[in-house]
Amino acid sequence: MAKPFYQLSTEEEYKKAYNKSVSNPEEFWDEIANTFQWRKKWDNVLNWNFSGPDINWFINGKLNITENCIDRHLKENADKTAIIWEPNEDGAPVKTYTYRQLHEEVNRFSNVLVNNGISKGDRVCIYLPMIPEAAFAMLACARVGAIHSVVFAGFSSRALSDRVQDAKAKMVITSDGLVRGKKKLLLRNIVAEALEDCTSVETVITIRHTGDKVETNHLDKWYHVELSKASPEFEAVEMDSEDELFILYTSGSTGKPKGVVHTCGGYMVYADYSFRNVFQYEGDDIFWCTADVGWITGHTYIVYGPLLAGATCLMFEGIPTYPEADRFWKVVEKHNVNEFYTAPTAIRALMACGDDLPDKYPMESLKVIGSVGEPINVEAWEWYNKHVGKHRAALVDTWWQTETGGIMISNLGNIGEHKPTHAGLPLPGIQPVLLTAEGDLMEENGKEGLLAIKFPWPSMIRTTWEDHERCKNVYFSTFKDHYFTGDGAKRDENGLYRIIGRVDDVINVSGHRLGTAEVENAINEHEHVIESAVVGFPHDIKGQGIYAFVICNEVLDENAYRAEIENKVSSIIGKIAKPDKIQFVTGLPKTRSGKIMRRILRKIADGSHDQLGDISTLLDPSVVDDIIKGKVN
Ligand code: WT7
């Protein structure tokens, strides 16, 4: 497949594109957007202010993103493989879908949605394993103009229920069961529990995948039955550039997870643009992103980005350590994967399983290997580069967020300087700055500042679902006229960015984002808990672990309480939020105004008791001593 002009190949091209994107951003994006298939072109490229925020790209443009993901490839590439599905069981049948077959699957699924009362603007919640139908379901929603809200199938029924209710979803799409490694979950039963409080849901479509017997009720429709009645023809619904494409819930420092909203036109342009440039996809390359479709990485780099680019994308149902810890490398070899994209937590876990595992596989097909989700430490970077990339593939450390929709700062394949632990330069079109806490621009390099973006980009967050004020407060109020990322970062003398990590009360556990308040609220539901405080601490594999300081009205049996609290958190949020350490304490370090000083708890959690700093402003400094001594009652 021919490379479009905006897929940059050299440092010179990068510099030229970057300069143009800053000096004339509208022309820069206008030319790129012009290469897509629109029903009607836009009147102007961009209208924006960050104070609303009010951000509009490709104004009055009309399109359907799925015509760009699928239909436009049918002329020349109908028989090219779009999706390769590698199942959980090693050796079980692989499934593949060409673009022509994808077209038919998505059309039929679109008819299933419409036949069951879904129309433009309705919200559809998708709670599925990593099966091709997850991609078909997302695309079918987009094709009929419904707004999908994918919920990671590791979230508990409570977490699912909260998300369904917040979006007032009319339909839930799920499967009978899910398998990951040796674990099995009966998803339909989890949905049944979740739906007890969800009055908005009119239909549950269940895909038969594991064949397990599950609870069904009057809301249920089996996917295979509906499919047999559905026509393979469907005319995509016309959408405005700024119509919502999807909602994806993510955690913040306060309150419940918020629904980040992305819209059709801008997200489309940036998903394709960033995919092509970062991974340097070419010809018949096979691209593999190991994320789950429940996260933004799965949305942009399993479904939309690769399909927009007409790529062949591998989708994997299983886990890196099943049946053995060489599964990733085995799959790379089996399918001749050219671009491979995973998370530091997986790299660290596999690194601990021994060099001999990746060393058995030459992986000669690999050209680009990527990392995403959290800072990658130098040891993991070097190991990945040596044992997986064999010093031959380019390593891209990609920094971005659910809110940014696509990769913002990263090397582009093997273009430019690759420096361990540095994400690199911003993509053309992205204008990052480092600010001081007071909001002053930090122009000198080498110092840590707060990472903000001063100009809009097409795939940026537009709002948080039905709560625009929250969007404004969280992202656009810390600094005037800037989008604030919540991350701290440094820039070196060549302009390469190094991301240090979150500066707010968000912790990053195995690349999953959790709000400390969210975990505390779950812990506080235990009947004997009076108060709790959660902080992150360095963890060898997960990056950050969860450390919970908990005050109970009485602690009769520490071990039993610990287990109960763990269960509470697992059932309210999901297993990913289960604390690694729970310490029962008699008090928490608070200021005179009653604010918990997490800085002190973070020091205690990582064992630096001797570096607590000034604790004289505490209401009762003696609690610190009690915590260090391990006083419980
Ligand atoms: C947070 C966003 C975007 C995909 C997955 C996570 C951290 C993300 C990197 C990186 C250092 C990173 C940041 C960011 N993060 N990528 N390459 N280096 N930190 O999406 O759940 O929205 O989390 O993940 O702290 O703010 P997310």
XYZ file of C-alpha atoms and ligand atoms in Angstrom:
660
model
C 0.000 0.000 0.000
C 1.338 3.418 -0.935
C 2.563 5.665 1.845
C 0.756 8.996 2.045
C 2.806 12.211 1.946
C 2.361 12.765 5.692
C 4.165 9.557 6.657
C 7.567 11.089 7.328
C 10.718 9.118 6.560
C 13.699 11.266 7.512
C 14.813 13.741 10.164
C 14.681 16.528 7.583
C 11.097 15.689 6.704
C 10.250 15.616 10.385
C 11.756 19.071 10.969
C 10.025 20.548 7.972
C 6.671 19.066 8.984
C 7.106 20.182 12.577
C 7.864 23.748 11.568
C 4.921 23.891 9.257
C 2.601 22.415 11.900
C 3.498 25.308 14.200
C 3.649 28.146 11.680
C 0.552 27.104 9.778
C -1.360 24.437 11.709
C -4.565 24.824 9.736
C -2.924 24.213 6.394
C -0.894 21.366 7.917
C -4.002 19.488 9.090
C -6.129 20.515 6.128
C -3.772 18.750 3.724
C -3.681 15.589 5.809
C -7.453 15.489 6.352
C -7.961 15.916 2.611
C -6.581 12.428 1.964
C -9.510 10.810 3.812
C -12.951 10.010 2.451
C -15.512 12.631 3.489
C -19.152 12.866 2.503
C -18.724 16.627 2.673
C -15.566 18.651 3.256
C -15.242 21.076 6.191
C -15.889 24.816 6.050
C -12.847 25.623 8.133
C -10.234 23.521 9.861
C -10.269 24.728 13.438
C -12.168 26.893 15.885
C -11.039 26.772 19.472
C -10.601 28.229 22.888
C -9.236 26.440 25.942
C -11.260 28.528 28.379
C -14.588 26.826 27.488
C -13.065 24.551 26.482
C -14.608 24.655 23.039
C -12.677 22.726 20.443
C -13.908 22.072 16.917
C -11.955 20.476 14.119
C -12.984 20.151 10.471
C -16.089 22.196 11.054
C -19.247 20.978 9.319
C -17.317 18.145 7.710
C -19.477 15.030 7.205
C -18.140 11.505 7.262
C -18.367 8.065 8.707
C -15.103 6.810 10.177
C -15.882 3.208 9.196
C -16.006 4.150 5.518
C -12.407 5.203 6.039
C -11.501 2.110 8.083
C -13.116 -0.342 5.686
C -14.960 0.760 2.521
C -12.205 2.894 1.065
C -9.803 -0.078 1.133
C -12.173 -2.308 -0.821
C -11.218 -1.008 -4.235
C -7.598 -2.095 -4.141
C -7.135 -4.109 -0.993
C -10.316 -6.068 -0.426
C -8.353 -9.295 -0.093
C -5.695 -7.950 2.209
C -5.935 -9.352 5.743
C -7.307 -6.760 8.140
C -7.343 -8.780 11.361
C -5.431 -11.870 12.456
C -6.774 -13.316 15.673
C -4.467 -15.436 17.820
C -6.428 -17.319 20.493
C -5.561 -17.882 24.141
C -4.691 -21.561 23.553
C -1.407 -21.998 21.741
C -2.082 -23.999 18.582
C -5.864 -23.457 18.550
C -7.212 -22.252 15.187
C -6.192 -18.750 14.194
C -8.913 -16.645 12.560
C -8.286 -14.100 9.850
C -10.535 -11.529 8.222
C -9.833 -9.713 4.985
C -11.076 -6.177 4.494
C -13.932 -7.606 2.415
C -14.894 -9.989 5.221
C -14.548 -7.215 7.785
C -16.937 -5.140 5.692
C -19.510 -7.900 5.794
C -19.082 -8.595 9.521
C -19.447 -4.935 10.418
C -22.438 -4.449 8.127
C -24.208 -7.402 9.638
C -23.413 -6.275 13.169
C -24.700 -2.797 12.235
C -27.982 -4.377 11.181
C -28.126 -6.285 14.472
C -27.796 -2.976 16.320
C -30.440 -1.199 14.253
C -32.815 -4.185 14.374
C -32.565 -3.924 18.138
C -33.485 -0.280 18.351
C -30.092 1.427 18.282
C -29.804 4.670 16.381
C -27.523 7.673 16.078
C -26.420 9.118 19.419
C -27.450 6.093 21.547
C -24.803 4.769 23.914
C -23.765 1.132 23.636
C -21.599 -0.456 26.295
C -19.151 -3.120 25.108
C -17.866 -5.595 27.730
C -15.992 -8.243 25.795
C -12.874 -10.396 25.724
C -10.182 -9.852 23.106
C -12.086 -11.453 20.253
C -12.610 -10.098 16.725
C -16.240 -9.347 17.588
C -14.982 -6.643 19.967
C -13.575 -4.750 16.969
C -16.685 -5.523 14.888
C -18.899 -4.211 17.695
C -16.984 -0.936 17.993
C -17.008 -0.411 14.252
C -20.691 -1.311 13.987
C -21.522 1.318 16.617
C -19.520 3.872 14.674
C -21.224 2.818 11.449
C -24.725 3.362 12.811
C -23.700 6.533 14.643
C -24.029 5.081 18.140
C -21.482 6.098 20.780
C -19.536 3.139 22.121
C -18.288 2.907 25.671
C -15.939 -0.048 25.962
C -15.428 -1.283 29.516
C -12.349 -3.442 30.170
C -13.575 -6.957 30.977
C -11.361 -7.058 34.080
C -13.564 -4.463 35.761
C -16.041 -5.718 38.341
C -19.825 -5.684 38.003
C -20.001 -2.567 40.202
C -17.524 -0.701 38.017
C -19.435 -1.821 34.919
C -22.729 -0.760 36.442
C -21.363 2.723 37.285
C -20.205 3.192 33.699
C -23.433 1.902 32.159
C -25.453 4.229 34.364
C -23.295 7.276 33.797
C -23.623 6.922 30.021
C -27.255 5.739 30.221
C -26.381 2.974 27.813
C -29.303 1.463 25.917
C -27.526 -1.766 25.078
C -24.740 -3.937 26.466
C -22.724 -6.234 24.204
C -20.978 -9.069 26.021
C -20.025 -12.730 25.664
C -20.860 -15.857 27.613
C -17.338 -16.193 28.941
C -13.769 -14.991 28.714
C -10.507 -16.934 28.950
C -7.124 -15.473 29.766
C -4.362 -17.963 30.422
C -5.847 -20.535 32.781
C -8.466 -18.133 34.111
C -12.043 -18.073 33.060
C -14.752 -15.508 33.771
C -18.443 -15.792 33.022
C -18.952 -12.312 31.654
C -22.694 -12.592 31.024
C -23.211 -13.358 34.717
C -21.165 -10.326 35.713
C -23.348 -8.241 33.388
C -26.464 -9.709 35.023
C -25.261 -8.520 38.419
C -24.327 -5.102 37.045
C -27.669 -4.568 35.358
C -29.711 -4.869 38.535
C -29.371 -1.083 38.912
C -29.321 -0.068 35.247
C -32.756 0.939 34.032
C -31.519 2.422 30.756
C -30.511 -0.943 29.254
C -33.112 -2.420 26.908
C -31.113 -5.187 25.247
C -28.115 -7.391 26.009
C -26.442 -8.964 23.004
C -24.431 -12.008 24.048
C -21.767 -13.490 21.811
C -21.181 -17.193 22.204
C -17.460 -17.635 22.709
C -16.564 -20.148 25.428
C -19.813 -22.121 25.173
C -20.435 -21.863 28.917
C -23.941 -21.919 30.245
C -24.796 -18.468 31.560
C -27.754 -16.640 33.041
C -29.976 -14.963 30.514
C -33.244 -13.104 30.919
C -35.863 -11.184 28.941
C -33.288 -8.588 27.823
C -31.137 -11.168 26.070
C -30.520 -11.737 22.412
C -27.911 -14.238 21.250
C -25.612 -12.674 18.722
C -25.534 -15.696 16.400
C -29.326 -15.775 16.261
C -29.543 -12.048 15.501
C -26.769 -12.355 12.939
C -28.624 -15.026 11.011
C -31.422 -12.499 10.463
C -29.098 -9.636 9.512
C -28.333 -8.499 5.985
C -24.694 -8.096 4.895
C -25.511 -4.679 3.409
C -25.581 -1.521 5.470
C -25.272 2.085 4.428
C -23.112 3.951 6.967
C -24.827 6.804 8.793
C -23.533 10.283 8.016
C -21.867 11.937 11.006
C -20.636 15.424 11.675
C -16.900 15.825 12.423
C -17.768 16.830 15.963
C -20.395 14.145 16.643
C -19.267 11.864 19.465
C -17.506 8.681 18.379
C -16.897 7.128 21.778
C -16.735 7.552 25.518
C -13.938 5.934 27.466
C -13.895 6.077 31.247
C -10.665 6.874 33.026
C -9.612 7.655 36.579
C -8.648 11.033 37.935
C -7.500 12.358 41.289
C -10.993 12.880 42.612
C -14.373 11.210 42.452
C -15.586 8.518 40.137
C -13.983 7.753 36.767
C -14.984 10.254 34.120
C -16.128 9.596 30.580
C -13.580 11.059 28.174
C -15.340 11.982 24.930
C -13.712 11.735 21.488
C -15.328 12.887 18.264
C -15.362 11.498 14.724
C -13.341 13.737 12.411
C -10.348 14.798 14.471
C -9.878 11.419 16.127
C -9.901 9.728 12.726
C -7.224 11.970 11.268
C -4.920 11.749 14.262
C -5.326 7.988 14.836
C -4.133 7.233 11.305
C -1.481 9.963 11.241
C 0.125 8.938 14.540
C -0.078 5.210 13.765
C 1.715 5.574 10.453
C 4.384 7.908 11.714
C 5.308 6.283 14.998
C 5.288 2.707 13.728
C 6.370 3.468 10.155
C 3.916 0.894 8.856
C 4.618 -0.190 5.280
C 3.232 -2.494 2.601
C 2.034 -5.812 3.975
C 3.565 -5.398 7.424
C 1.943 -7.164 10.367
C 1.315 -4.871 13.316
C 0.697 -6.191 16.821
C -0.421 -4.172 19.826
C -0.813 -6.316 22.950
C -3.153 -3.931 24.797
C -6.772 -4.756 25.537
C -9.470 -2.991 23.515
C -10.835 -1.816 26.868
C -8.106 0.831 27.038
C -7.396 3.775 24.756
C -4.322 1.974 23.388
C -6.611 -0.754 22.093
C -9.037 1.759 20.602
C -6.440 3.751 18.699
C -3.800 1.137 17.909
C -5.714 -2.124 17.576
C -8.889 -0.912 15.930
C -8.993 2.574 14.451
C -5.380 3.504 13.604
C -4.350 0.275 11.856
C -7.628 -0.129 9.974
C -7.619 3.496 8.830
C -4.138 2.870 7.454
C -5.292 -0.330 5.729
C -2.900 -2.347 7.857
C -2.927 -5.975 8.942
C -3.393 -6.016 12.682
C -2.887 -8.926 15.028
C -5.228 -9.308 17.959
C -4.267 -11.617 20.837
C -6.711 -13.117 23.289
C -4.238 -14.467 25.822
C -1.520 -13.369 28.223
C 2.278 -13.220 27.825
C 2.979 -16.086 30.235
C 0.558 -18.733 28.994
C 1.176 -21.545 28.324
C 4.808 -20.422 28.829
C 6.552 -17.095 29.290
C 7.755 -17.157 25.676
C 4.282 -16.750 24.190
C 4.805 -13.188 22.930
C 8.036 -14.139 21.157
C 6.470 -17.273 19.770
C 3.590 -15.274 18.320
C 5.959 -12.680 16.838
C 7.838 -15.504 15.119
C 4.723 -17.407 14.035
C 3.059 -14.429 12.360
C 6.211 -12.557 11.317
C 5.192 -9.479 13.244
C 6.919 -6.316 11.993
C 5.797 -3.774 14.570
C 5.221 -4.818 18.162
C 3.711 -2.573 20.846
C 3.495 -3.451 24.537
C 3.797 -2.052 28.080
C 6.805 -1.767 30.419
C 5.055 -3.920 33.028
C 4.929 -6.828 30.561
C 8.563 -6.248 29.607
C 9.657 -6.282 33.253
C 7.621 -9.411 34.010
C 9.132 -11.237 31.010
C 12.599 -9.961 31.803
C 12.296 -11.710 35.158
C 11.599 -15.008 33.339
C 15.066 -15.124 31.803
C 16.941 -13.964 28.699
C 16.917 -17.436 27.176
C 13.205 -17.159 26.337
C 13.408 -14.278 23.807
C 16.915 -15.399 22.814
C 15.466 -18.629 21.377
C 13.612 -16.570 18.784
C 15.460 -14.566 16.127
C 12.401 -12.344 15.493
C 13.989 -11.077 12.321
C 10.745 -9.577 11.118
C 10.704 -6.924 13.858
C 11.377 -3.391 12.638
C 9.814 -1.286 15.389
C 9.145 -2.199 19.018
C 7.095 0.142 21.174
C 6.406 0.861 24.807
C 3.423 2.641 26.355
C 1.571 3.315 29.564
C 4.182 4.283 32.125
C 7.793 5.376 32.311
C 10.128 2.620 31.122
C 13.121 2.200 33.418
C 16.559 1.966 31.915
C 17.050 -1.768 32.652
C 13.779 -2.670 30.945
C 14.586 -0.379 27.991
C 18.021 -1.995 27.495
C 16.640 -5.506 27.863
C 13.811 -4.871 25.389
C 16.248 -3.313 22.941
C 18.742 -6.168 23.209
C 16.698 -9.333 23.642
C 13.590 -8.455 21.661
C 14.749 -5.773 19.226
C 18.192 -7.468 18.929
C 19.680 -3.969 18.581
C 18.149 -3.956 15.122
C 14.550 -2.850 15.597
C 13.881 0.777 16.562
C 12.532 1.197 20.100
C 9.800 3.815 20.430
C 8.727 4.974 23.885
C 5.338 6.550 23.245
C 3.847 9.055 25.656
C 0.140 9.870 25.504
C -3.106 9.582 27.470
C -6.746 8.514 27.167
C -7.513 12.217 26.807
C -5.033 12.838 23.992
C -6.559 10.119 21.784
C -3.230 9.314 20.136
C 0.536 9.294 20.657
C 1.873 12.790 21.401
C 5.573 12.439 22.148
C 7.623 9.625 20.646
C 10.329 8.769 18.201
C 9.058 7.991 14.735
C 10.334 4.487 14.005
C 14.072 4.783 13.578
C 14.088 8.484 12.764
C 16.252 10.632 15.051
C 17.960 9.958 18.344
C 16.779 7.050 20.538
C 17.662 7.692 24.129
C 16.732 5.246 26.899
C 13.886 6.452 29.155
C 13.176 9.405 26.846
C 9.950 9.419 24.874
C 11.633 11.829 22.479
C 10.295 14.698 20.409
C 6.672 15.740 19.975
C 4.933 14.612 16.802
C 4.438 17.409 14.274
C 1.233 19.153 15.302
C 1.901 18.788 19.028
C 3.158 21.786 21.011
C 4.215 20.732 24.515
C 5.628 23.117 27.112
C 7.056 22.727 30.604
C 5.598 25.047 33.219
C 6.423 25.863 36.814
C 3.761 25.360 39.487
C 2.999 29.086 39.096
C 2.402 28.632 35.395
C 5.587 30.275 34.161
C 7.185 28.886 31.043
C 10.397 26.957 31.749
C 12.622 27.551 28.803
C 15.822 26.081 30.181
C 16.408 22.371 29.728
C 17.313 19.683 32.226
C 14.855 20.678 34.949
C 11.629 18.976 35.882
C 8.494 20.916 35.051
C 4.797 20.320 34.562
C 3.888 19.067 31.127
C 1.182 21.039 29.334
C 0.120 21.473 25.700
C -0.466 24.951 24.379
C -2.230 24.349 21.072
C -5.071 21.985 20.138
C -4.561 18.789 18.149
C -7.296 16.917 16.281
C -7.802 13.942 18.640
C -7.882 15.846 21.899
C -10.607 15.343 24.523
C -13.694 17.470 23.799
C -15.544 17.055 27.079
C -16.244 14.614 29.893
C -19.580 12.928 29.379
C -22.444 15.121 30.633
C -20.083 17.113 32.844
C -18.328 19.796 30.865
C -17.414 21.690 34.039
C -15.363 18.731 35.206
C -13.450 18.652 31.929
C -12.717 22.326 32.305
C -11.619 22.017 35.926
C -9.429 18.971 35.514
C -7.617 19.837 32.292
C -8.010 23.505 31.452
C -8.052 25.367 34.765
C -4.649 24.565 36.297
C -2.964 26.769 33.686
C -4.676 29.448 31.644
C -4.846 28.650 27.912
C -3.146 25.266 28.281
C -4.229 21.643 28.431
C -2.619 20.209 31.583
C -1.540 16.575 31.379
C -1.040 15.777 35.082
C 2.512 14.585 34.309
C 5.897 15.925 35.297
C 8.638 15.879 32.647
C 12.137 17.034 31.735
C 13.583 18.109 28.405
C 17.201 17.539 27.388
C 19.439 19.854 25.378
C 18.178 18.345 22.110
C 14.551 18.854 23.028
C 13.848 15.198 23.879
C 11.243 14.771 26.594
C 11.568 12.409 29.497
C 8.323 11.716 31.316
C 8.779 11.446 35.082
C 5.238 10.458 36.047
C 2.028 11.773 37.541
C 2.136 14.774 39.792
C -1.486 14.376 40.924
C -3.208 11.720 43.020
C -3.303 9.250 40.189
C -1.287 6.059 40.410
C -0.148 3.945 37.536
C -0.292 0.245 38.349
C 0.956 -1.979 35.519
C 0.088 0.817 33.096
C -3.450 1.034 34.495
C -4.551 4.332 35.824
C -6.227 4.495 39.227
C -7.280 7.398 41.402
C -6.196 7.131 45.026
C -9.617 8.475 46.088
C -11.357 5.759 44.099
C -9.418 3.023 45.923
C -9.926 4.730 49.292
C -13.686 4.937 48.734
C -13.753 1.207 48.044
C -11.706 0.400 51.166
C -13.945 2.644 53.266
C -16.920 0.454 52.425
C -15.567 -2.194 54.810
C -17.743 -2.027 57.921
C -14.867 -1.526 60.366
C -12.918 1.020 58.348
C -13.099 4.607 59.563
C -10.681 6.198 57.153
C -7.951 5.263 54.709
C -5.209 6.843 52.627
C -3.731 5.246 49.520
C -0.412 6.062 47.877
C 1.742 4.493 45.186
C 5.144 2.950 45.949
C 7.869 1.652 43.608
C 7.152 -1.921 42.492
C 9.609 -4.014 40.463
C 7.102 -5.389 38.000
C 4.045 -3.162 38.211
C 5.946 0.127 38.190
C 3.820 1.298 41.078
C 2.133 -0.778 43.728
C -0.768 0.276 45.932
C -0.056 0.960 49.594
C -3.081 1.515 51.821
C -2.952 3.008 55.329
C -6.161 2.074 57.070
C -7.783 3.173 60.329
C -10.363 0.752 61.736
C -12.613 1.170 64.744
C -11.109 -2.099 65.961
C -8.748 -4.608 64.415
C -9.652 -8.029 65.733
C -7.914 -10.129 63.143
C -5.457 -8.343 60.846
C -5.263 -11.108 58.266
C -9.000 -11.552 58.009
C -9.519 -7.801 57.655
C -6.839 -7.604 55.002
C -8.507 -10.318 52.969
C -11.904 -8.658 53.377
C -10.572 -5.278 52.277
C -8.881 -6.876 49.265
C -12.167 -8.512 48.310
C -14.038 -5.256 48.725
C -11.713 -3.429 46.371
C -11.766 -6.278 43.833
C -15.531 -6.358 43.821
C -16.028 -2.592 43.694
C -13.372 -1.747 41.102
C -11.641 -4.894 39.877
C -8.602 -7.023 40.723
C -6.224 -4.443 39.242
C -7.002 -2.107 42.146
C -6.295 -4.606 44.943
C -3.794 -3.067 47.398
C -0.357 -4.701 47.492
C 0.128 -3.624 51.086
C -2.386 -2.804 53.771
C -1.105 -1.298 56.980
C -3.469 -0.737 59.879
C -2.730 2.534 61.645
C -4.182 4.575 64.478
C -4.023 7.929 62.730
C -3.057 9.624 59.474
C -0.705 12.584 59.058
C -2.975 15.572 58.588
C -2.431 19.291 58.380
C -4.304 21.603 60.723
C -6.849 22.123 57.974
C -7.468 18.372 57.856
C -5.689 17.551 54.588
C -3.822 14.239 54.500
C -0.126 14.800 53.745
C 0.411 12.115 51.174
C 3.986 13.239 50.637
C 4.807 11.783 54.072
C 2.895 8.572 53.423
C 4.686 8.121 50.095
C 8.036 8.362 51.883
C 6.948 5.836 54.497
C 5.609 3.512 51.796
C 8.890 3.467 49.880
C 10.907 2.988 53.056
C 12.584 6.420 53.186
C 11.650 7.049 56.807
C 14.673 9.253 57.249
C 13.633 11.693 54.511
C 10.267 12.801 55.749
C 11.139 16.490 55.618
C 9.329 19.058 57.688
C 6.472 17.513 59.645
C 5.966 20.391 62.047
C 2.878 21.640 60.222
C 1.062 18.433 61.121
C -1.829 18.609 63.524
C -0.295 15.709 65.467
C 3.282 14.826 64.423
C 3.291 11.788 66.727
C 1.093 9.809 64.310
C 4.089 9.588 61.973
C 6.112 7.845 64.628
C 3.248 5.469 65.367
C 2.948 4.566 61.691
C 6.675 3.896 61.402
C 6.603 1.771 64.551
C 3.628 -0.130 63.205
C 1.261 0.735 66.014
C -2.149 -0.748 65.329
C -4.425 -0.106 68.306
C -0.764 8.258 31.785
C -1.965 8.109 30.897
C -1.940 6.208 26.621
C -1.946 4.830 26.723
C -1.890 4.148 28.014
C -2.118 4.910 29.274
C 1.459 7.558 31.719
C 1.664 6.827 29.323
C 3.818 6.864 29.043
C 5.190 6.814 28.638
C 5.776 7.597 30.763
C 3.536 7.292 30.349
C 1.413 9.047 32.005
C 0.063 9.464 31.449
N 2.181 7.252 30.496
N 2.642 6.578 28.443
N 5.556 6.394 27.429
N 6.123 7.199 29.538
N 4.511 7.662 31.208
O -3.199 5.786 29.176
O -4.481 5.292 31.254
O -4.771 7.456 30.021
O -2.684 6.989 31.315
O 0.099 7.144 31.605
O 1.475 9.262 33.374
O -0.444 10.636 32.029
P -3.870 6.372 30.455
